[in-house]
């Protein structure tokens, strides 16, 4: 196997390890907590997911686009900025958590204390990606997975959300230490410069906008249900989507590794044929996975999600439909990125906001089941609009371009 193939395999495995960590953390927390305790934990974990995505967009995506001899300095600067920014955000969360009463406040306080550890550990993945050393990211993330599972497995039944958040965060220390040690040879002697991250026009600012409208809006909407409606709704929605975690690995891998593969196809017709096949396969997989989960006996479901299973199981038809159409939508956006990268932002803005509106409207009209079906309808609308834009996209045929370039002047 070539070095490039090994790197691709390591990248996929690293994404799988990172996704498995997030999935299994929620599964273990659900099994250890009461339904209300898992709702508190879920609210905090949604907040963490938003902050993680913002850091990935602002720092991580700009790092992986860097090339040349400056990579050591770029990685050192990224680590430095992530440390400073996450410490500031963590201090603010700790202040808010200390002012709020009850278990939810203590869970937010715990997140503020551990936020720098978990964001720094995750941020190292992008440094290793830029350095073309995904196997080092895999080593650190595999250790993270082992440590967090071991730490949560020894917690007592009925542990509070604050305790679980604190244990989850502190378990990142060994993986963070390993990652920094593996990065050290490449960043040794380089000087950190945080000023580019503070300048107007920094590339990460555009990526933050795309993340905010494409991913963060729905996460914040789910979080808002817990603030303005009931935290149990958050627990049910998070519990249902957690069960579809393996599909998130596939969607993330398609986004990460799809463009170079799809870009080799000949012309628009070849690209669309390939991505349509991928989208159909992902849609069938999503529907099939939803059917398998819906058919699970209650005793198996309770072993997976504890007291949250009953509420989450009622949402599985809607969540299965959402993931089926998400497979189609992911491949529509992938097609547009290959053929016309500027065509995706407007779709993300309009249809992500539509999904938020449908989620909130569905909850107002039909409760948490309505919210889940609202998300499914929003995903279907985004997928349909994406493929419609693909159909209308004008792309010169490779043969025509070749003929023109060969014609005499």
Short mmCIF file of C-alpha atoms in Angstrom, two decimals:
data_model
loop_
_atom_site.label_atom_id
_atom_site.label_comp_id
_atom_site.label_asym_id
_atom_site.label_seq_id
_atom_site.Cartn_x
_atom_site.Cartn_y
_atom_site.Cartn_z
CA UNK A 1 0.00 0.00 0.00
CA UNK A 2 1.35 3.43 -0.96
CA UNK A 3 2.07 6.23 1.48
CA UNK A 4 -0.91 8.18 0.10
CA UNK A 5 -3.24 5.21 0.63
CA UNK A 6 -1.99 4.68 4.17
CA UNK A 7 -2.55 8.36 4.93
CA UNK A 8 -6.11 8.16 3.58
CA UNK A 9 -6.84 5.07 5.70
CA UNK A 10 -5.36 6.76 8.79
CA UNK A 11 -7.49 9.86 8.16
CA UNK A 12 -10.70 7.80 7.88
CA UNK A 13 -9.81 5.83 11.02
CA UNK A 14 -9.02 9.05 12.87
CA UNK A 15 -12.40 10.51 11.90
CA UNK A 16 -14.02 7.26 13.01
CA UNK A 17 -12.21 7.37 16.38
CA UNK A 18 -13.22 10.98 16.96
CA UNK A 19 -16.84 10.30 16.01
CA UNK A 20 -16.93 7.11 18.09
CA UNK A 21 -15.73 9.11 21.10
CA UNK A 22 -18.62 11.56 20.76
CA UNK A 23 -21.15 8.77 20.23
CA UNK A 24 -20.01 6.56 23.09
CA UNK A 25 -19.74 9.47 25.51
CA UNK A 26 -23.43 10.19 24.97
CA UNK A 27 -24.36 6.51 25.18
CA UNK A 28 -22.50 6.05 28.49
CA UNK A 29 -23.89 9.28 29.90
CA UNK A 30 -27.42 8.17 29.00
CA UNK A 31 -26.91 4.80 30.70
CA UNK A 32 -25.46 6.38 33.85
CA UNK A 33 -27.97 9.23 34.17
CA UNK A 34 -31.65 9.64 34.84
CA UNK A 35 -33.68 11.12 31.99
CA UNK A 36 -33.45 14.62 33.54
CA UNK A 37 -29.72 14.18 34.23
CA UNK A 38 -29.05 13.18 30.64
CA UNK A 39 -31.08 16.18 29.48
CA UNK A 40 -28.72 18.47 31.46
CA UNK A 41 -25.69 16.64 30.08
CA UNK A 42 -27.08 16.88 26.54
CA UNK A 43 -27.59 20.63 26.80
CA UNK A 44 -23.98 21.08 27.86
CA UNK A 45 -22.75 18.70 25.17
CA UNK A 46 -24.68 20.61 22.50
CA UNK A 47 -23.01 23.82 23.71
CA UNK A 48 -19.64 22.08 23.50
CA UNK A 49 -20.42 20.82 19.99
CA UNK A 50 -21.13 24.38 18.84
CA UNK A 51 -17.87 25.67 20.36
CA UNK A 52 -15.96 22.74 18.85
CA UNK A 53 -17.40 23.50 15.43
CA UNK A 54 -16.54 27.19 15.72
CA UNK A 55 -12.95 26.35 16.62
CA UNK A 56 -12.74 23.87 13.73
CA UNK A 57 -14.08 26.48 11.31
CA UNK A 58 -12.05 29.45 12.52
CA UNK A 59 -8.75 27.71 13.22
CA UNK A 60 -8.77 24.15 11.89
CA UNK A 61 -9.94 24.72 8.32
CA UNK A 62 -7.52 27.59 7.77
CA UNK A 63 -4.66 25.48 9.11
CA UNK A 64 -5.26 22.56 6.73
CA UNK A 65 -5.08 24.91 3.73
CA UNK A 66 -1.55 26.03 4.65
CA UNK A 67 1.41 24.70 2.66
CA UNK A 68 5.16 25.15 2.49
CA UNK A 69 7.90 25.56 5.04
CA UNK A 70 5.84 27.65 7.48
CA UNK A 71 3.77 24.74 8.73
CA UNK A 72 5.64 24.45 12.03
CA UNK A 73 4.98 28.10 12.87
CA UNK A 74 1.38 27.83 11.65
CA UNK A 75 0.72 24.82 13.91
CA UNK A 76 2.35 26.49 16.90
CA UNK A 77 0.27 29.64 16.31
CA UNK A 78 -2.93 27.60 15.95
CA UNK A 79 -2.28 25.78 19.22
CA UNK A 80 -1.50 29.08 20.96
CA UNK A 81 -4.61 30.82 19.68
CA UNK A 82 -6.84 27.85 20.54
CA UNK A 83 -5.43 27.79 24.06
CA UNK A 84 -6.01 31.51 24.65
CA UNK A 85 -9.46 31.62 23.02
CA UNK A 86 -10.70 28.45 24.75
CA UNK A 87 -9.46 29.71 28.14
CA UNK A 88 -11.39 32.95 27.66
CA UNK A 89 -14.55 31.08 26.57
CA UNK A 90 -14.13 28.63 29.44
CA UNK A 91 -13.85 31.44 31.97
CA UNK A 92 -17.07 32.97 30.65
CA UNK A 93 -18.88 29.61 30.84
CA UNK A 94 -17.60 29.04 34.38
CA UNK A 95 -18.89 32.48 35.38
CA UNK A 96 -22.32 31.78 33.87
CA UNK A 97 -22.46 28.31 35.41
CA UNK A 98 -21.58 29.57 38.87
CA UNK A 99 -24.45 32.09 38.64
CA UNK A 100 -27.05 29.50 37.60
CA UNK A 101 -28.68 27.33 40.27
CA UNK A 102 -29.12 23.58 40.17
CA UNK A 103 -27.49 20.71 38.28
CA UNK A 104 -27.54 22.52 34.92
CA UNK A 105 -25.47 25.38 36.34
CA UNK A 106 -22.92 22.99 37.82
CA UNK A 107 -22.65 21.17 34.47
CA UNK A 108 -21.99 24.46 32.65
CA UNK A 109 -19.38 25.36 35.28
CA UNK A 110 -17.67 22.00 34.71
CA UNK A 111 -17.62 22.58 30.95
CA UNK A 112 -15.95 25.94 31.47
CA UNK A 113 -13.20 24.32 33.57
CA UNK A 114 -12.35 21.60 31.04
CA UNK A 115 -13.03 23.45 27.77
CA UNK A 116 -9.36 24.39 27.06
CA UNK A 117 -8.30 20.74 27.43
CA UNK A 118 -10.87 19.27 25.04
CA UNK A 119 -10.57 22.01 22.38
CA UNK A 120 -6.76 21.89 22.38
CA UNK A 121 -6.76 18.11 22.09
CA UNK A 122 -9.19 18.15 19.17
CA UNK A 123 -7.38 21.04 17.48
CA UNK A 124 -4.17 19.04 17.16
CA UNK A 125 -5.91 16.87 14.52
CA UNK A 126 -5.81 19.74 12.04
CA UNK A 127 -2.13 20.40 12.67
CA UNK A 128 -1.29 16.79 11.88
CA UNK A 129 -3.53 16.92 8.82
CA UNK A 130 -1.66 19.99 7.51
CA UNK A 131 1.64 18.23 8.18
CA UNK A 132 0.33 15.14 6.33
CA UNK A 133 0.79 13.01 9.43
CA UNK A 134 -2.72 11.63 10.07
CA UNK A 135 -1.31 8.56 11.78
CA UNK A 136 -0.16 10.81 14.67
CA UNK A 137 -3.64 12.27 14.99
CA UNK A 138 -5.00 8.71 14.99
CA UNK A 139 -2.66 7.73 17.84
CA UNK A 140 -3.77 10.67 20.00
CA UNK A 141 -7.48 10.24 19.22
CA UNK A 142 -7.36 6.49 19.85
CA UNK A 143 -5.83 7.19 23.27
CA UNK A 144 -8.55 9.77 23.89
CA UNK A 145 -11.21 7.18 23.10
CA UNK A 146 -9.72 4.60 25.45
CA UNK A 147 -9.26 7.09 28.31
CA UNK A 148 -12.74 8.58 28.17
CA UNK A 149 -14.42 5.18 28.02
CA UNK A 150 -12.38 3.95 30.97
CA UNK A 151 -13.06 7.10 32.98
CA UNK A 152 -16.82 7.06 32.40
CA UNK A 153 -17.14 3.30 32.87
CA UNK A 154 -16.12 3.54 36.54
CA UNK A 155 -18.61 6.30 37.39
CA UNK A 156 -21.49 5.36 39.69
CA UNK A 157 -25.04 4.94 38.47
CA UNK A 158 -26.95 8.19 38.84
CA UNK A 159 -23.83 10.39 38.60
CA UNK A 160 -24.66 14.06 38.15
CA UNK A 161 -24.24 15.83 34.82
CA UNK A 162 -21.56 18.09 36.32
CA UNK A 163 -19.49 15.13 37.47
CA UNK A 164 -19.78 13.39 34.11
CA UNK A 165 -18.73 16.56 32.24
CA UNK A 166 -15.73 17.03 34.53
CA UNK A 167 -14.61 13.40 34.16
CA UNK A 168 -15.10 13.53 30.38
CA UNK A 169 -12.99 16.67 30.08
CA UNK A 170 -10.15 15.62 32.38
CA UNK A 171 -9.84 12.31 30.53
CA UNK A 172 -8.50 14.31 27.55
CA UNK A 173 -5.24 15.06 29.40
CA UNK A 174 -3.28 11.93 28.33
CA UNK A 175 -4.25 12.36 24.66
CA UNK A 176 -3.42 16.09 24.79
CA UNK A 177 0.01 15.34 26.27
CA UNK A 178 0.68 12.68 23.61
CA UNK A 179 -0.46 14.97 20.80
CA UNK A 180 1.75 17.85 21.94
CA UNK A 181 4.71 15.47 22.24
CA UNK A 182 4.12 14.13 18.72
CA UNK A 183 3.82 17.69 17.35
CA UNK A 184 6.90 19.00 19.12
CA UNK A 185 9.52 17.90 16.52
CA UNK A 186 7.69 19.86 13.81
CA UNK A 187 7.00 23.01 15.84
CA UNK A 188 10.29 23.17 17.76
CA UNK A 189 11.99 26.52 17.31
CA UNK A 190 9.02 28.04 15.47
CA UNK A 191 7.57 31.29 16.74
CA UNK A 192 3.85 31.56 17.48
CA UNK A 193 2.06 34.55 15.98
CA UNK A 194 -1.55 35.10 17.02
CA UNK A 195 -2.06 38.34 15.07
CA UNK A 196 -3.29 36.72 11.82
CA UNK A 197 -6.26 35.26 13.72
CA UNK A 198 -7.28 38.71 14.91
CA UNK A 199 -7.02 40.50 11.57
CA UNK A 200 -10.04 41.45 9.54
CA UNK A 201 -10.39 39.19 6.52
CA UNK A 202 -8.86 36.12 8.18
CA UNK A 203 -9.96 33.08 6.14
CA UNK A 204 -11.52 31.44 9.16
CA UNK A 205 -14.13 34.19 9.35
CA UNK A 206 -15.77 32.94 6.14
CA UNK A 207 -15.66 29.36 7.38
CA UNK A 208 -17.33 30.42 10.63
CA UNK A 209 -20.22 31.92 8.67
CA UNK A 210 -20.65 28.69 6.72
CA UNK A 211 -20.52 26.63 9.90
CA UNK A 212 -22.93 28.92 11.72
CA UNK A 213 -25.60 28.69 9.05
CA UNK A 214 -24.91 25.09 8.01
CA UNK A 215 -24.43 23.36 11.35
CA UNK A 216 -24.47 25.68 14.32
CA UNK A 217 -27.97 27.05 13.69
CA UNK A 218 -29.67 23.67 14.14
CA UNK A 219 -27.53 22.87 17.21
CA UNK A 220 -28.42 26.20 18.78
CA UNK A 221 -32.09 25.64 17.94
CA UNK A 222 -32.02 22.28 19.74
CA UNK A 223 -30.27 23.95 22.67
CA UNK A 224 -32.93 26.67 22.62
CA UNK A 225 -35.66 24.07 23.06
CA UNK A 226 -34.11 23.18 26.39
CA UNK A 227 -33.94 26.81 27.48
CA UNK A 228 -37.39 27.95 26.37
CA UNK A 229 -39.37 24.71 26.33
CA UNK A 230 -38.11 21.63 28.19
CA UNK A 231 -34.64 20.04 28.63
CA UNK A 232 -36.26 16.62 28.13
CA UNK A 233 -36.83 17.55 24.48
CA UNK A 234 -33.08 18.06 24.08
CA UNK A 235 -32.36 14.72 25.68
CA UNK A 236 -34.78 12.91 23.38
CA UNK A 237 -33.47 14.57 20.22
CA UNK A 238 -29.83 14.02 21.18
CA UNK A 239 -30.53 10.43 22.15
CA UNK A 240 -32.16 9.69 18.79
CA UNK A 241 -29.41 11.36 16.74
CA UNK A 242 -26.70 9.65 18.80
CA UNK A 243 -27.91 6.29 17.51
CA UNK A 244 -27.21 7.51 13.96
CA UNK A 245 -23.61 8.39 14.81
CA UNK A 246 -22.05 5.82 12.42
CA UNK A 247 -23.71 7.63 9.51
CA UNK A 248 -22.13 10.90 10.63
CA UNK A 249 -18.74 9.22 10.15
CA UNK A 250 -19.67 8.41 6.55
CA UNK A 251 -21.01 11.92 5.88
CA UNK A 252 -17.87 13.52 7.32
CA UNK A 253 -15.65 11.19 5.31
CA UNK A 254 -17.58 12.04 2.13
CA UNK A 255 -17.02 15.74 2.77
CA UNK A 256 -13.34 15.27 3.61
CA UNK A 257 -12.29 12.80 0.92
CA UNK A 258 -15.04 13.15 -1.66
CA UNK A 259 -13.81 16.23 -3.61
CA UNK A 260 -10.51 14.78 -4.84
CA UNK A 261 -12.17 11.50 -5.81
CA UNK A 262 -15.19 13.06 -7.50
CA UNK A 263 -13.00 15.68 -9.17
CA UNK A 264 -11.40 12.97 -11.30
CA UNK A 265 -14.69 12.27 -13.09
CA UNK A 266 -15.06 13.59 -16.65
CA UNK A 267 -17.25 16.69 -16.89
CA UNK A 268 -20.50 17.53 -15.17
CA UNK A 269 -22.20 14.33 -16.31
CA UNK A 270 -19.48 12.13 -14.83
CA UNK A 271 -19.43 14.07 -11.54
CA UNK A 272 -23.21 14.01 -11.17
CA UNK A 273 -23.43 10.30 -12.02
CA UNK A 274 -20.87 9.47 -9.33
CA UNK A 275 -22.32 11.72 -6.62
CA UNK A 276 -25.89 10.61 -7.38
CA UNK A 277 -24.83 6.99 -6.85
CA UNK A 278 -23.12 7.98 -3.59
CA UNK A 279 -26.19 9.92 -2.48
CA UNK A 280 -28.53 7.03 -3.28
CA UNK A 281 -26.32 4.60 -1.36
CA UNK A 282 -26.17 6.90 1.69
CA UNK A 283 -29.94 7.45 1.56
CA UNK A 284 -30.65 3.72 1.50
CA UNK A 285 -28.16 3.17 4.30
CA UNK A 286 -29.82 5.88 6.41
CA UNK A 287 -33.29 4.44 5.87
CA UNK A 288 -32.07 0.90 6.57
CA UNK A 289 -30.23 1.92 9.74
CA UNK A 290 -33.37 3.71 10.95
CA UNK A 291 -35.45 0.59 10.31
CA UNK A 292 -32.99 -1.58 12.27
CA UNK A 293 -33.05 0.81 15.23
CA UNK A 294 -36.85 1.04 15.17
CA UNK A 295 -37.07 -2.75 15.31
CA UNK A 296 -34.82 -3.03 18.38
CA UNK A 297 -36.48 -4.59 21.43
CA UNK A 298 -36.98 -2.18 24.34
CA UNK A 299 -34.54 -4.09 26.53
CA UNK A 300 -31.76 -3.54 23.96
CA UNK A 301 -32.67 0.12 23.56
CA UNK A 302 -32.55 0.64 27.31
CA UNK A 303 -29.09 -0.89 27.42
CA UNK A 304 -28.02 1.70 24.87
CA UNK A 305 -29.70 4.86 26.18
CA UNK A 306 -31.04 4.00 29.61
CA UNK A 307 -34.12 5.98 30.69
CA UNK A 308 -33.85 8.20 27.60
CA UNK A 309 -34.65 5.28 25.25
CA UNK A 310 -38.45 5.55 25.50
CA UNK A 311 -38.53 9.20 24.43
CA UNK A 312 -35.81 8.74 21.79
CA UNK A 313 -37.43 5.62 20.27
CA UNK A 314 -40.57 7.60 19.42
CA UNK A 315 -38.43 9.92 17.27
CA UNK A 316 -36.64 7.20 15.27
CA UNK A 317 -38.95 7.30 12.20
CA UNK A 318 -38.43 11.06 11.85
CA UNK A 319 -34.70 10.88 12.53
CA UNK A 320 -34.31 7.96 10.11
CA UNK A 321 -36.08 9.97 7.41
CA UNK A 322 -33.85 12.96 8.19
CA UNK A 323 -30.66 10.93 7.80
CA UNK A 324 -31.90 9.35 4.58
CA UNK A 325 -32.41 12.74 2.93
CA UNK A 326 -29.21 14.06 4.55
CA UNK A 327 -27.30 11.49 2.51
CA UNK A 328 -28.80 12.96 -0.65
CA UNK A 329 -28.14 16.52 0.53
CA UNK A 330 -24.54 15.80 1.47
CA UNK A 331 -23.81 14.54 -2.03
CA UNK A 332 -25.65 17.47 -3.65
CA UNK A 333 -23.40 19.91 -1.77
CA UNK A 334 -20.38 17.76 -2.63
CA UNK A 335 -21.31 18.04 -6.32
CA UNK A 336 -21.55 21.82 -6.09
CA UNK A 337 -18.20 22.08 -4.27
CA UNK A 338 -16.52 20.26 -7.14
CA UNK A 339 -18.32 22.07 -9.97
CA UNK A 340 -18.86 25.53 -8.46
CA UNK A 341 -17.69 26.04 -4.84
CA UNK A 342 -19.32 29.47 -4.56
CA UNK A 343 -22.78 27.97 -5.02
CA UNK A 344 -23.03 26.37 -1.58
CA UNK A 345 -23.09 29.32 0.84
CA UNK A 346 -26.48 30.70 -0.20
CA UNK A 347 -28.01 27.22 0.03
CA UNK A 348 -26.60 26.76 3.51
CA UNK A 349 -27.92 30.13 4.67
CA UNK A 350 -31.47 29.81 3.32
CA UNK A 351 -32.19 26.18 4.06
CA UNK A 352 -30.43 25.97 7.42
CA UNK A 353 -32.55 28.87 8.64
CA UNK A 354 -35.59 27.13 7.15
CA UNK A 355 -34.71 23.97 9.12
CA UNK A 356 -34.52 25.97 12.34
CA UNK A 357 -37.93 27.49 11.63
CA UNK A 358 -39.42 24.09 10.88
CA UNK A 359 -37.89 22.61 14.04
CA UNK A 360 -39.32 25.35 16.26
CA UNK A 361 -42.66 25.40 14.42
CA UNK A 362 -42.94 21.64 14.62
CA UNK A 363 -42.30 21.73 18.37
CA UNK A 364 -44.92 24.44 18.92
CA UNK A 365 -47.55 22.49 16.98
CA UNK A 366 -46.78 18.83 17.80
CA UNK A 367 -44.16 18.75 20.55
CA UNK A 368 -40.80 17.00 20.31
CA UNK A 369 -42.01 14.63 17.57
CA UNK A 370 -42.98 17.67 15.51
CA UNK A 371 -39.52 19.13 16.06
CA UNK A 372 -37.91 15.94 14.76
CA UNK A 373 -40.14 15.89 11.68
CA UNK A 374 -39.40 19.57 11.16
CA UNK A 375 -35.68 18.78 10.98
CA UNK A 376 -36.39 15.98 8.51
CA UNK A 377 -38.47 18.28 6.31
CA UNK A 378 -35.75 20.95 6.40
CA UNK A 379 -33.11 18.43 5.35
CA UNK A 380 -35.33 17.23 2.52
CA UNK A 381 -35.83 20.79 1.29
CA UNK A 382 -32.09 21.46 1.35
CA UNK A 383 -31.37 18.24 -0.57
CA UNK A 384 -34.00 19.04 -3.18
CA UNK A 385 -32.74 22.59 -3.65
CA UNK A 386 -29.16 21.33 -3.89
CA UNK A 387 -29.90 18.88 -6.67
CA UNK A 388 -32.06 21.46 -8.47
CA UNK A 389 -29.11 23.86 -8.47
CA UNK A 390 -26.87 21.06 -9.75
CA UNK A 391 -29.30 20.45 -12.62
CA UNK A 392 -29.33 24.14 -13.56
CA UNK A 393 -25.57 24.58 -13.29
CA UNK A 394 -23.83 25.42 -16.56
CA UNK A 395 -20.46 23.70 -16.84
CA UNK A 396 -18.42 23.60 -20.09
CA UNK A 397 -17.90 20.07 -21.37
CA UNK A 398 -14.26 18.88 -21.24
CA UNK A 399 -14.38 17.88 -24.90
CA UNK A 400 -15.55 21.33 -25.99
CA UNK A 401 -12.81 22.98 -23.98
CA UNK A 402 -10.26 20.61 -25.50
CA UNK A 403 -11.48 21.36 -29.05
CA UNK A 404 -11.29 25.10 -28.43
CA UNK A 405 -7.78 24.90 -27.05
CA UNK A 406 -6.69 22.80 -30.02
CA UNK A 407 -8.27 25.09 -32.67
CA UNK A 408 -5.83 27.31 -34.58
CA UNK A 409 -5.77 30.98 -33.69
#
